């Protein structure tokens, strides 16, 4: 047997079972490419159905580089080849596996299995965070990957022997090179009415019968039926599934139905290529039911718009354009929604009728921005939401061995322990534990529980993070376990302790991997000494949903502080700011040093940096930046943070140390203006400056004698700190009029005048208070 024959056998078995197979060509790279030429000439696959993911365009097919593998999302190929010799990015591997269609073949070109884990590649460079070097990066992730390749069915492994590169028969296969043939030799599949998928037309269906007849599973029928709810205003649909379950097809059939009825349907996705399946299904349905329909494509031949004779259409727009046009469309459909930033997803809520189709597991750790952050935003919106989950595979058979392998190798389906196992956990019942990478590698259950907890609790955990957890020298993990099961986990990064040359490079505009806190404090806040103290940043912390609000997260931070507090200068963190998170970190001794002036692309939130000093050097760093933050924050509120949620602003200021509050140095005239607006006929609009300083001091010091309501505090933020106009403030805070809002602001300043006012201010107060 030669490699071409092996590949043909794998391909044939994949087609007969509607599953997928994989072929790993390990060893010499040049011989691997020579074999690929023979394989591609043997397989009954068109060149347009083949993609090479690698650094060079070496085959007669589509070629993309690994960093751009996301272009394959929402598309299908019969053969996908991944050149992993120079680099293997776990995210890219997750993306390309999902693009292989049923009956298709995934081919990996890799170094020899024995040497691959010990080789260093481009992804490893990204893990070498200063002061660590690439020599400190380990190969545990690839060692685990090799083991899963060897263990899982449906994967053929060929190892080329040394000295074979000059063979006249590059596709010849010596017996000792065939590690596994990947053939599963399944029993014949007997199709009977009892085993055929249950499909049909729902009673009282509004969509055309042809749309339901095009569905391949009962799941897909139910998914399509969910879209019928969008006929009513103020509706939203969420359709989620693992890859290959037909969610994009269902969305496409729905889009076609609406267009046939005369509606304008706006479709968006990370790229037009990601919406290929959706447009294919929409166009097939429209062509069947409307002979006068037309399809317009872009310069690459990719459909972008379908017009129907009823005046309806299905039109693709890139996300940014779609966000600005969504209110004008009758129906908006967002495909591969999990791959879009939360801020972009939020903008689509302006649409009256909106649908989101998204992947649960698969690429980029399931796009947790959607499931962790955006689901809450959607639930809080004015839309009536219908949700459906598709579980029956369509593109390949249930139990597909390549899906099973990919889920395990990349932990795409990792889950924390089931709730009953940890339901009794309390701060007193748990054990603090170091999650050693070698121990995680050897204990699959422990690894799945810890990583699964990180995945479900954070919007950005992805396959790359699995490799970082196992291989990055600057990362460590700690956990609380109950009965041997993980209930809370923290991912920690060592930062700082940088030499003078590196600090100068950062100060002069150079970028450095990792070291988020020192980098921001140095490059943005212009503190060249910020990278000198050593610190530990809490990258992520997650507690099992069953036992939240019991103090377990705080107990974990307490134990982390006990362990590292005497060996580093600071503990820190950075995260997308929400009132709850800011409150949690404040209650655990962390204080705000900085808030970003732009929103995070993935979360749609402003990022906050917080610090807890543990040494004199850490205290010096903390003091100077806490002071600078307190002084600049009020000015930021009227500029780049003018749209910051007032509850976040309140918590940011509460989370700043009181000692950082700048002194009030008002003139007597300024105090009279403030007191006159609070107790008399004076006006805030005459001179907002003193009011802004006074409000800032109140939030920073929060004196016991002053007890403003949450509404009054929001009023201070919106009107005084952010400069929002009176009518907008009145609407947001539900005042009857702008005049009532003005009077409420004056009343809110009365206790502040009482607490902080000078003799001149109190004189004004007493004059008007007695009238």
XYZ file of C-alpha atoms in Angstrom, residues 176-699:
524
model
C 7.201 0.190 9.522
C 5.974 3.691 8.706
C 2.269 2.860 9.001
C 1.447 3.515 12.654
C -2.346 3.291 12.191
C -4.459 2.948 9.074
C -7.419 4.896 10.496
C -9.975 2.535 8.985
C -12.822 1.663 11.343
C -14.416 -1.006 9.100
C -17.943 -0.150 10.256
C -20.882 -2.463 9.809
C -23.116 -1.568 6.869
C -25.716 1.095 7.617
C -29.232 -0.112 6.896
C -31.638 2.694 6.125
C -35.173 1.898 7.229
C -38.223 4.027 7.892
C -37.607 3.549 11.608
C -34.090 4.977 11.429
C -34.743 7.766 8.931
C -34.710 11.273 10.417
C -38.106 12.524 11.524
C -38.971 15.549 9.418
C -42.232 17.067 8.292
C -44.303 20.212 8.085
C -45.482 21.566 11.448
C -49.219 22.127 11.852
C -50.251 25.691 10.990
C -46.855 26.385 9.416
C -46.575 29.880 7.940
C -43.469 29.243 5.864
C -43.872 27.461 2.493
C -43.956 23.672 2.590
C -40.874 23.553 0.345
C -38.799 25.138 3.100
C -39.681 22.413 5.584
C -39.245 19.707 2.954
C -35.660 20.939 2.518
C -34.892 20.226 6.202
C -32.882 17.089 6.860
C -33.696 16.468 10.534
C -36.525 17.054 12.945
C -34.185 19.381 14.823
C -33.806 21.524 11.749
C -37.576 21.612 11.252
C -37.975 22.946 14.796
C -35.190 25.448 14.225
C -36.818 26.737 11.056
C -40.199 26.926 12.778
C -38.658 29.130 15.471
C -37.914 31.740 12.811
C -41.630 32.058 12.105
C -41.907 34.018 15.359
C -40.073 36.855 13.603
C -43.257 37.619 11.682
C -44.282 39.582 14.785
C -42.579 42.836 15.877
C -40.235 42.926 18.852
C -39.100 39.334 18.453
C -35.670 37.674 18.603
C -34.501 34.142 17.864
C -31.362 32.409 19.112
C -30.437 29.235 17.243
C -27.371 27.470 18.620
C -25.706 24.178 17.821
C -22.417 22.387 17.523
C -20.812 22.588 14.103
C -22.496 20.558 11.360
C -26.036 20.602 12.787
C -27.586 22.747 10.050
C -28.146 26.024 11.903
C -26.860 28.147 8.987
C -29.019 26.154 6.579
C -32.098 26.727 8.735
C -31.273 30.430 8.889
C -30.901 30.485 5.101
C -34.241 28.782 4.534
C -35.879 31.292 6.865
C -34.216 34.190 5.047
C -35.552 32.857 1.755
C -39.061 32.539 3.194
C -39.109 36.143 4.404
C -37.732 37.425 1.093
C -40.396 35.497 -0.820
C -43.010 37.185 1.357
C -41.648 40.609 0.375
C -39.483 41.344 3.432
C -36.033 42.906 3.355
C -33.633 40.523 5.087
C -30.249 41.826 6.212
C -27.641 39.105 6.782
C -24.296 39.605 8.446
C -21.420 37.390 9.639
C -17.690 37.844 10.363
C -17.154 37.685 6.576
C -19.262 36.991 3.510
C -17.563 33.600 3.192
C -18.981 32.645 6.583
C -22.484 33.162 5.209
C -21.987 30.897 2.169
C -24.161 28.084 3.514
C -26.911 30.503 4.481
C -27.044 32.061 1.011
C -26.866 28.674 -0.712
C -29.970 27.458 1.087
C -31.815 30.746 0.651
C -31.035 30.842 -3.073
C -32.064 27.218 -3.631
C -35.442 27.833 -1.990
C -36.046 31.114 -3.804
C -35.079 29.592 -7.158
C -37.525 26.732 -6.588
C -40.462 28.983 -5.699
C -39.796 32.163 -7.684
C -38.718 31.840 -11.312
C -38.237 35.611 -11.609
C -35.816 35.907 -8.683
C -32.261 37.124 -9.295
C -28.950 36.658 -7.500
C -26.114 39.217 -7.446
C -22.580 38.140 -6.521
C -19.380 40.019 -5.663
C -16.225 40.073 -7.777
C -15.246 36.676 -6.363
C -18.552 35.101 -7.365
C -19.831 34.935 -3.772
C -23.593 35.705 -3.501
C -24.312 38.933 -1.664
C -27.891 39.720 -2.610
C -30.979 37.824 -3.710
C -34.027 39.685 -5.078
C -37.517 38.174 -5.302
C -40.382 39.163 -7.592
C -42.419 40.213 -4.542
C -39.930 42.989 -3.799
C -38.198 41.168 -0.968
C -34.495 40.518 -0.800
C -31.717 38.829 1.165
C -28.708 41.108 1.351
C -25.298 40.629 2.977
C -23.511 43.450 4.752
C -20.278 43.378 6.746
C -20.893 43.719 10.503
C -20.037 47.419 10.760
C -22.295 48.321 7.817
C -25.031 45.998 9.062
C -25.002 47.695 12.472
C -25.775 51.059 10.871
C -28.471 49.647 8.544
C -30.211 47.136 10.817
C -33.086 49.408 11.871
C -34.160 49.832 8.251
C -34.383 46.073 7.573
C -37.506 44.025 8.200
C -35.503 41.050 9.500
C -31.847 40.843 10.547
C -29.988 37.499 10.722
C -26.539 37.285 12.326
C -24.694 34.086 11.406
C -21.658 32.831 13.361
C -22.685 35.363 16.010
C -20.242 34.021 18.603
C -17.314 35.196 16.481
C -18.421 38.849 16.678
C -17.611 41.322 19.484
C -20.281 41.818 22.106
C -20.402 45.545 21.341
C -21.252 44.734 17.723
C -23.906 42.221 18.764
C -25.455 44.817 21.055
C -25.800 47.261 18.171
C -28.041 44.779 16.352
C -30.581 44.962 19.166
C -31.767 48.158 17.516
C -33.425 45.894 14.930
C -37.088 45.128 15.532
C -36.862 41.482 14.373
C -33.482 39.839 14.872
C -32.050 36.306 14.812
C -28.684 35.024 16.000
C -27.273 31.698 14.766
C -24.235 30.613 16.728
C -21.970 27.687 17.525
C -21.871 26.121 20.988
C -18.573 24.295 20.733
C -15.873 24.424 18.123
C -13.946 27.430 16.937
C -12.414 29.877 19.424
C -13.641 28.143 22.540
C -17.273 28.646 21.492
C -17.116 32.426 21.367
C -17.983 32.974 25.019
C -18.629 36.649 24.409
C -22.019 35.556 23.120
C -22.923 32.939 25.705
C -21.423 34.618 28.783
C -21.981 38.303 28.145
C -24.415 38.890 25.289
C -27.152 36.476 26.433
C -27.692 38.720 29.460
C -27.912 41.820 27.254
C -30.446 40.098 25.011
C -32.545 38.993 27.986
C -32.632 42.588 29.245
C -33.715 43.955 25.856
C -37.287 44.635 24.787
C -37.330 41.597 22.504
C -39.407 38.504 23.142
C -36.781 35.785 22.709
C -37.289 32.292 21.261
C -34.388 29.858 21.724
C -33.676 26.548 20.009
C -30.719 24.177 20.156
C -29.934 21.760 17.314
C -28.284 18.502 18.363
C -28.754 16.123 15.428
C -25.765 16.255 13.057
C -26.414 16.872 9.376
C -23.101 17.425 7.678
C -21.756 14.178 9.074
C -23.128 11.204 10.959
C -23.624 11.122 14.717
C -20.545 9.827 16.506
C -18.216 11.145 13.800
C -14.735 10.116 15.027
C -13.061 13.376 14.008
C -15.556 15.423 15.988
C -15.004 13.150 18.985
C -11.227 13.543 18.613
C -11.311 17.335 18.171
C -13.576 17.817 21.177
C -11.193 15.841 23.356
C -7.918 17.159 21.931
C -8.979 20.807 22.280
C -11.363 20.297 25.216
C -14.097 22.014 23.212
C -16.747 20.292 25.323
C -14.976 20.633 28.660
C -17.357 21.012 31.574
C -16.988 21.641 35.303
C -18.125 18.830 37.590
C -21.833 18.128 37.677
C -23.659 20.141 40.308
C -24.423 17.357 42.845
C -20.693 16.655 43.279
C -19.989 20.155 44.587
C -23.365 21.269 45.948
C -22.175 21.094 49.575
C -18.952 23.056 49.041
C -18.243 25.884 51.481
C -15.101 27.898 52.266
C -14.511 25.537 55.199
C -14.913 22.311 53.217
C -12.543 23.028 50.326
C -8.846 22.359 49.861
C -6.486 24.869 48.221
C -4.510 23.160 45.494
C -1.802 23.960 42.980
C -2.747 22.645 39.524
C 0.624 21.494 38.287
C 0.712 21.249 34.459
C 2.231 17.760 34.560
C -0.501 16.686 36.936
C -3.147 18.161 34.642
C -1.602 16.337 31.695
C -1.798 13.052 33.579
C -5.293 13.570 35.030
C -7.853 14.068 32.263
C -10.754 14.552 34.670
C -8.954 17.250 36.648
C -7.940 19.022 33.437
C -11.467 18.910 32.025
C -13.013 20.209 35.253
C -10.571 23.101 35.644
C -10.577 24.132 31.996
C -14.325 23.603 31.712
C -14.882 25.985 34.595
C -12.740 28.624 32.879
C -14.611 28.111 29.595
C -18.102 28.471 31.039
C -17.263 31.409 33.268
C -15.360 33.607 30.843
C -16.236 35.042 27.475
C -12.853 34.484 25.875
C -11.488 31.098 26.881
C -10.379 29.300 23.710
C -8.205 26.374 22.567
C -5.101 28.589 22.651
C -5.713 28.961 26.386
C -5.480 25.208 26.851
C -1.976 25.314 25.377
C -1.114 28.306 27.550
C -2.324 26.488 30.657
C -0.103 23.503 29.871
C 2.974 25.183 28.372
C 3.314 28.891 29.207
C 6.127 29.452 31.760
C 4.580 32.611 33.202
C 1.215 31.022 34.015
C 0.156 29.076 37.077
C -3.206 27.735 38.157
C -4.666 27.402 41.628
C -7.972 25.853 42.655
C -10.287 25.057 45.498
C -11.425 21.440 45.382
C -14.291 19.760 47.200
C -14.179 16.002 47.420
C -11.511 16.034 44.725
C -13.618 18.140 42.318
C -12.783 21.678 41.209
C -15.215 24.290 42.531
C -13.158 27.446 41.970
C -10.111 28.072 39.808
C -7.738 30.988 39.246
C -5.344 31.421 36.346
C -2.355 33.507 37.428
C 0.335 35.259 35.383
C 3.701 36.415 36.676
C 4.394 39.954 35.500
C 6.976 42.664 36.074
C 10.502 42.048 37.363
C 11.710 43.470 34.043
C 15.241 44.728 33.463
C 15.998 48.369 32.710
C 16.531 47.741 29.001
C 13.121 46.113 28.600
C 11.436 48.854 30.605
C 13.054 51.526 28.437
C 11.957 49.705 25.296
C 8.365 49.665 26.546
C 8.532 53.342 27.484
C 9.802 54.255 24.034
C 6.871 52.539 22.338
C 8.001 48.915 22.019
C 5.528 46.132 22.694
C 6.095 43.250 25.072
C 4.233 39.947 25.313
C 2.244 39.353 28.443
C 2.945 41.761 31.315
C -0.382 43.493 30.788
C -0.300 45.661 33.895
C 3.297 46.890 33.532
C 2.722 47.430 29.809
C -0.337 49.651 30.291
C 1.180 51.596 33.184
C 4.371 52.147 31.178
C 3.201 52.728 27.614
C -0.097 54.505 28.257
C 0.424 56.141 31.648
C 4.109 56.941 31.035
C 5.634 55.315 34.103
C 8.967 53.803 33.072
C 9.497 52.266 36.505
C 6.173 50.380 36.494
C 7.733 47.165 35.194
C 10.383 46.910 37.905
C 8.294 45.501 40.798
C 7.332 41.836 40.454
C 3.687 40.915 40.525
C 1.079 38.238 39.982
C -1.947 39.102 37.871
C -5.162 37.140 38.281
C -5.914 36.520 34.613
C -9.175 34.725 35.297
C -11.068 33.468 38.280
C -14.157 31.296 38.078
C -16.432 29.613 40.612
C -18.858 26.794 39.876
C -22.344 28.209 39.236
C -23.852 25.834 41.817
C -21.873 27.363 44.693
C -21.565 31.028 43.799
C -22.227 33.705 46.425
C -20.784 31.485 49.176
C -17.459 33.285 49.439
C -15.446 30.674 47.550
C -13.964 33.142 45.056
C -12.893 35.377 47.925
C -11.419 32.399 49.788
C -9.412 31.465 46.691
C -8.039 35.009 46.396
C -7.207 34.966 50.088
C -5.178 31.781 49.669
C -3.458 33.132 46.567
C -2.499 36.221 48.546
C -1.169 34.053 51.391
C 0.958 32.057 48.968
C 2.370 34.830 46.790
C 2.125 37.931 48.972
C 5.572 37.519 50.513
C 7.337 36.761 47.219
C 5.983 39.492 44.916
C 5.307 43.208 45.195
C 1.711 43.261 44.059
C -1.329 41.247 43.113
C -3.351 42.671 40.257
C -6.106 42.054 37.786
C -7.669 43.476 34.646
C -11.159 42.768 33.318
C -14.171 44.155 31.489
C -15.696 46.447 34.088
C -19.162 45.664 35.414
C -20.617 46.844 38.735
C -20.639 43.311 40.156
C -17.035 42.539 39.259
C -15.752 45.882 40.508
C -17.564 45.332 43.793
C -16.135 41.807 44.113
C -12.541 42.945 43.643
C -12.997 45.974 45.891
C -14.312 43.769 48.683
C -11.189 41.638 48.309
C -8.799 44.563 48.807
C -8.080 45.564 45.203
C -8.241 49.204 44.135
C -8.664 50.837 40.729
C -5.593 52.271 39.014
C -6.844 52.727 35.470
C -9.816 52.326 33.167
C -9.401 52.093 29.407
C -10.683 54.900 27.230
C -11.965 52.532 24.509
C -14.215 49.509 24.730
C -12.833 45.987 24.450
C -13.592 44.546 21.008
C -14.720 41.177 22.368
C -16.670 42.142 25.486
C -17.880 45.585 24.497
C -16.851 46.842 27.939
C -14.286 49.259 29.272
C -11.390 47.450 30.950
C -10.389 48.206 34.524
C -6.986 47.574 36.102
C -6.860 47.016 39.868
C -3.980 46.420 42.280
C -3.387 45.118 45.789
C 0.157 46.005 46.960
C 2.067 43.451 49.036
C 5.419 45.243 49.571
C 6.845 48.737 49.855
C 7.730 48.723 46.159
C 4.213 47.640 45.302
C 2.777 50.290 47.606
C 4.796 53.016 45.876
C 3.510 51.870 42.478
C -0.024 51.689 43.835
C 0.065 55.117 45.516
C 1.252 57.098 42.532
C -1.192 55.538 40.085
C -4.171 55.596 42.439
C -3.564 59.307 42.968
C -3.279 59.986 39.220
C -6.420 58.000 38.470
C -8.486 59.891 41.043
C -7.347 63.202 39.559
C -7.994 62.377 35.888
C -11.202 60.359 36.133
C -13.674 63.284 36.373
C -12.179 64.813 33.220
C -12.339 61.467 31.400
C -16.047 61.240 32.197
C -16.810 64.280 30.046
C -14.657 63.019 27.187
C -13.800 59.412 26.253
C -15.936 57.906 29.051
C -19.003 60.012 28.404
C -20.984 56.851 27.587
C -19.773 54.870 30.600
C -22.623 53.266 32.514
C -23.180 55.397 35.651
C -23.239 52.335 37.903
C -19.809 51.342 36.584
C -18.534 54.873 37.181
C -19.845 54.743 40.744
C -18.041 51.477 41.439
C -14.824 52.614 39.762
C -14.664 55.602 42.079
C -15.655 53.560 45.130
C -12.874 51.153 44.219
C -10.281 53.918 44.354
C -8.500 54.522 47.670
C -9.987 57.375 49.689
C -6.523 58.751 50.389
C -6.126 59.412 46.668
C -8.937 61.975 46.670
C -7.513 65.374 45.716
C -8.150 68.187 48.227
C -10.942 70.641 47.583
C -9.328 74.021 46.992
C -12.371 76.130 46.199
C -12.463 79.884 46.495
C -15.218 81.380 48.610
C -16.950 82.407 45.383
C -16.938 78.812 44.098
C -18.368 77.550 47.364
C -21.141 80.175 47.139
C -22.029 78.951 43.636
C -22.274 75.345 44.824
C -24.188 76.189 47.989
C -26.440 78.577 46.103
C -27.456 75.822 43.670
C -27.951 73.365 46.519
C -29.971 75.546 48.898
C -30.959 78.624 46.916
C -31.738 79.869 43.415
C -28.238 79.271 42.032
C -27.605 77.233 38.877
C -25.285 74.290 38.239
C -24.851 75.371 34.620
C -23.140 78.637 35.581
C -19.893 76.896 36.588
C -19.917 73.049 36.551
C -16.246 72.770 37.549
C -16.591 72.939 41.360
C -19.586 70.607 41.266
C -17.512 68.041 39.367
C -14.673 68.186 41.895
C -17.057 67.923 44.826
C -18.893 64.957 43.329
C -15.574 63.209 42.685
C -14.484 63.702 46.275
C -17.774 62.320 47.563
C -17.466 59.120 45.526
